[in-house]
Amino acid sequence: MSAVSTPGSGSIAEPIPIRIPVREILPWAIFIALLAVVLLYFVGAEEGATSLISGHYVHEYVHDARHLLGFPCH
Ligand SMILES: [Zn+2]
């Protein structure tokens, strides 16, 4: 007589993995990748000649992230 329960032997139903087709994920993956590139631009290159927004507000706002990711700064 064994007191150890094995998966699938109990009355609790096992969760069934949900299959998500690549066709449904692809637009979201592209959107997230695009957002990541924009965020990476603002963290890493939004300064000086490559600046899209005048002033230092964006640079100062993401300054710590800039140093954390190893972008040259000052
Ligand atoms: Zn810096």
XYZ file of C-alpha atoms and ligand atoms in Angstrom:
75
model
C 0.000 0.000 0.000
C 1.527 3.233 -1.134
C 0.601 6.633 0.277
C 2.476 8.526 -2.435
C 0.200 9.930 -5.082
C 1.350 10.093 -8.637
C 0.327 12.778 -11.080
C -2.844 11.872 -12.853
C -3.974 9.361 -10.264
C -5.985 11.783 -8.148
C -9.364 13.261 -8.709
C -7.915 16.684 -9.528
C -7.748 17.219 -13.256
C -4.385 18.122 -14.687
C -4.187 21.443 -16.499
C -4.198 21.194 -20.250
C -1.598 23.408 -21.950
C -3.087 26.053 -24.185
C -1.770 26.120 -27.712
C -1.401 29.593 -29.158
C -0.784 29.663 -32.897
C 2.243 31.592 -34.105
C -0.088 33.541 -36.404
C -1.731 35.082 -33.319
C 1.516 35.757 -31.454
C 3.509 37.232 -34.327
C 1.841 40.696 -34.450
C 2.287 41.078 -30.679
C 5.895 39.920 -30.884
C 6.597 42.496 -33.593
C 4.835 45.208 -31.570
C 6.802 44.376 -28.411
C 10.061 44.253 -30.378
C 9.283 47.672 -31.881
C 8.552 49.105 -28.424
C 11.800 47.613 -27.138
C 13.764 49.238 -29.969
C 12.131 52.619 -29.278
C 12.861 52.263 -25.565
C 16.440 51.246 -26.308
C 16.795 54.301 -28.524
C 15.576 56.651 -25.805
C 17.827 55.032 -23.202
C 20.916 54.717 -25.352
C 20.954 57.311 -28.093
C 18.665 60.182 -27.087
C 21.439 62.694 -26.629
C 23.235 65.367 -28.627
C 23.107 65.034 -32.425
C 20.745 62.047 -32.301
C 18.309 63.765 -29.975
C 14.670 63.892 -31.101
C 13.451 65.889 -28.116
C 15.266 69.094 -27.289
C 16.639 69.574 -23.832
C 18.093 67.087 -21.378
C 14.874 65.861 -19.781
C 14.788 62.469 -21.527
C 18.491 61.923 -21.012
C 18.314 62.757 -17.335
C 15.186 60.645 -16.859
C 16.836 57.499 -18.255
C 20.332 58.311 -17.024
C 20.637 55.463 -14.527
C 19.324 52.934 -17.032
C 21.839 54.265 -19.518
C 24.722 53.549 -17.155
C 23.230 50.206 -16.148
C 23.155 49.047 -19.758
C 26.703 50.280 -20.398
C 26.042 53.068 -22.866
C 28.713 55.760 -22.915
C 27.524 58.934 -21.289
C 29.995 61.344 -19.722
Zn 26.028 59.522 -17.138
